[in-house]
Amino acid sequence: MVMKWTALCLVAVAMLGGFCDAFTNSYDAKPVPPRYQKPGPPARQEPSKQVPKDPSQVKQGFETPLTWSFPEDPKPEPQPEVSVELRHPVPAVTVAVECRETVAHVEVKRDMFGIGQFINAADLTLGTCGVVGEDNAAQVLIYEAELHECGSRLMMTEEAIIYSFTLNYNPQPLGGAPVVRTSSAAVIVECHYPRKHNVSSLPLLPLWNPFSATKVAEEFLYFTLKLMTDDFQYERPIHQYFLGDIINVEATVKQYFHIPLRVYVDSCVATIVPDMNSPGYKFIENHGCLVDARVTGSASKFMPRSAENKLQFQLEAFRFQGADSGVIYITCHLKASSAAHPIDNEHRACSYINGWKEASGADGACGSCDSMSYPPVAPGKGSSGSSGSSGSSGSSNWGGSSLSAPRKIRDVSQVPTEVFEWEGDVTLGPIPIGEKVIA
């Protein structure tokens, strides 16, 4: 029994000693801090380097490389070179006159200046009289004035009685704007009546005259002379030429209500001043013979007729010897007669091209062109600068129109086969002729 309690005490003492050792070790390892301890400064922590981790996602690439890029700034488009030629204003034939027995009948186009700008009828008066009618379809203003009214002026010559009117145009500002599109102008309108008549008391044979023939006997004609381009389609806006160039000239007659007419260039003279009676060079003479090629060996010639009321010819450019200005004027005497009249030795257009040739093909009418004697021409030489050149320039017209000279008087005692004929002088110029510079 004693042994039991002794063993039990030993076990209890062993367990108590183990518990005390454990308590003592625990107290030594972890001392208890004081209850009120002053906090110290925070410890400085050094930055640590983070090792990159493998991304959980992988960037997906393109199977083909990209070709797109930012667009470049726009560049201005190159402009083509445009050749602009200055076109000088040319006279426009927009006024027609019919001289009746007691009145003057005048018709004026609304586009009076030929520039596409219509005029106001209230701005245009015939003397002191206004417009009496208007043709809206043809855009024509109509004026009629008694011969002794509307401020007419009477003149008298040995052969004719002349009544003249002034067609006055004074443009007013357009709308409320202080601008005008046209300038003031004054056009002289004349009616010529012959003073000499057949007053014989002999009986007159009754003759039938067609209406067209009557119109021919009552109206005047307008002749024009223009400088043209190489193809004779347009007027040449620049009138400068050089030696060796070909000057293309076109003569026309305005027919209006006349029977078909044929125009002729009866004669032409070139001068250095605008006076046909001054010393010059006559290159068309003897009723339509273009002698320049015959005299100088040039390439001057008449062109084949394209219309009865037109006649075109080419003149090789030349200068007058000793003249420093290099400027010439061309004055031509034009004639117009019925197209039914045959071509003869007074109505022709003959050129010297290995013999005389007529513009309409009637070469037999040129037989008398050689009636005058011409000096021999040296090969390749002539007074027209340089001969044999084909030329490269055209021509222009800047004011070459003229009212025809008084018409011939029809005698009622003559047979009805009489040929009506009109004549007039027209001047072109100045035409500068320069010398070509050879490098």
XYZ file of C-alpha atoms in Angstrom, residues 198 203-211 213-214 410-418 420:
22
model
C -36.275 109.972 -166.702
C -44.915 105.597 -173.480
C -43.133 103.085 -171.267
C -43.161 99.409 -172.045
C -44.819 97.453 -169.245
C -42.073 95.359 -167.659
C -42.427 92.789 -164.894
C -39.775 93.149 -162.211
C -39.437 90.523 -159.480
C -39.627 91.634 -155.867
C -34.887 93.110 -158.118
C -36.951 95.926 -156.617
C -31.414 102.274 -163.301
C -32.855 103.876 -166.401
C -36.424 102.692 -167.039
C -35.785 102.782 -170.778
C -33.155 100.048 -170.529
C -33.904 96.387 -171.012
C -34.533 94.305 -167.902
C -31.229 92.428 -168.341
C -29.359 95.356 -166.806
C -27.075 96.101 -160.787
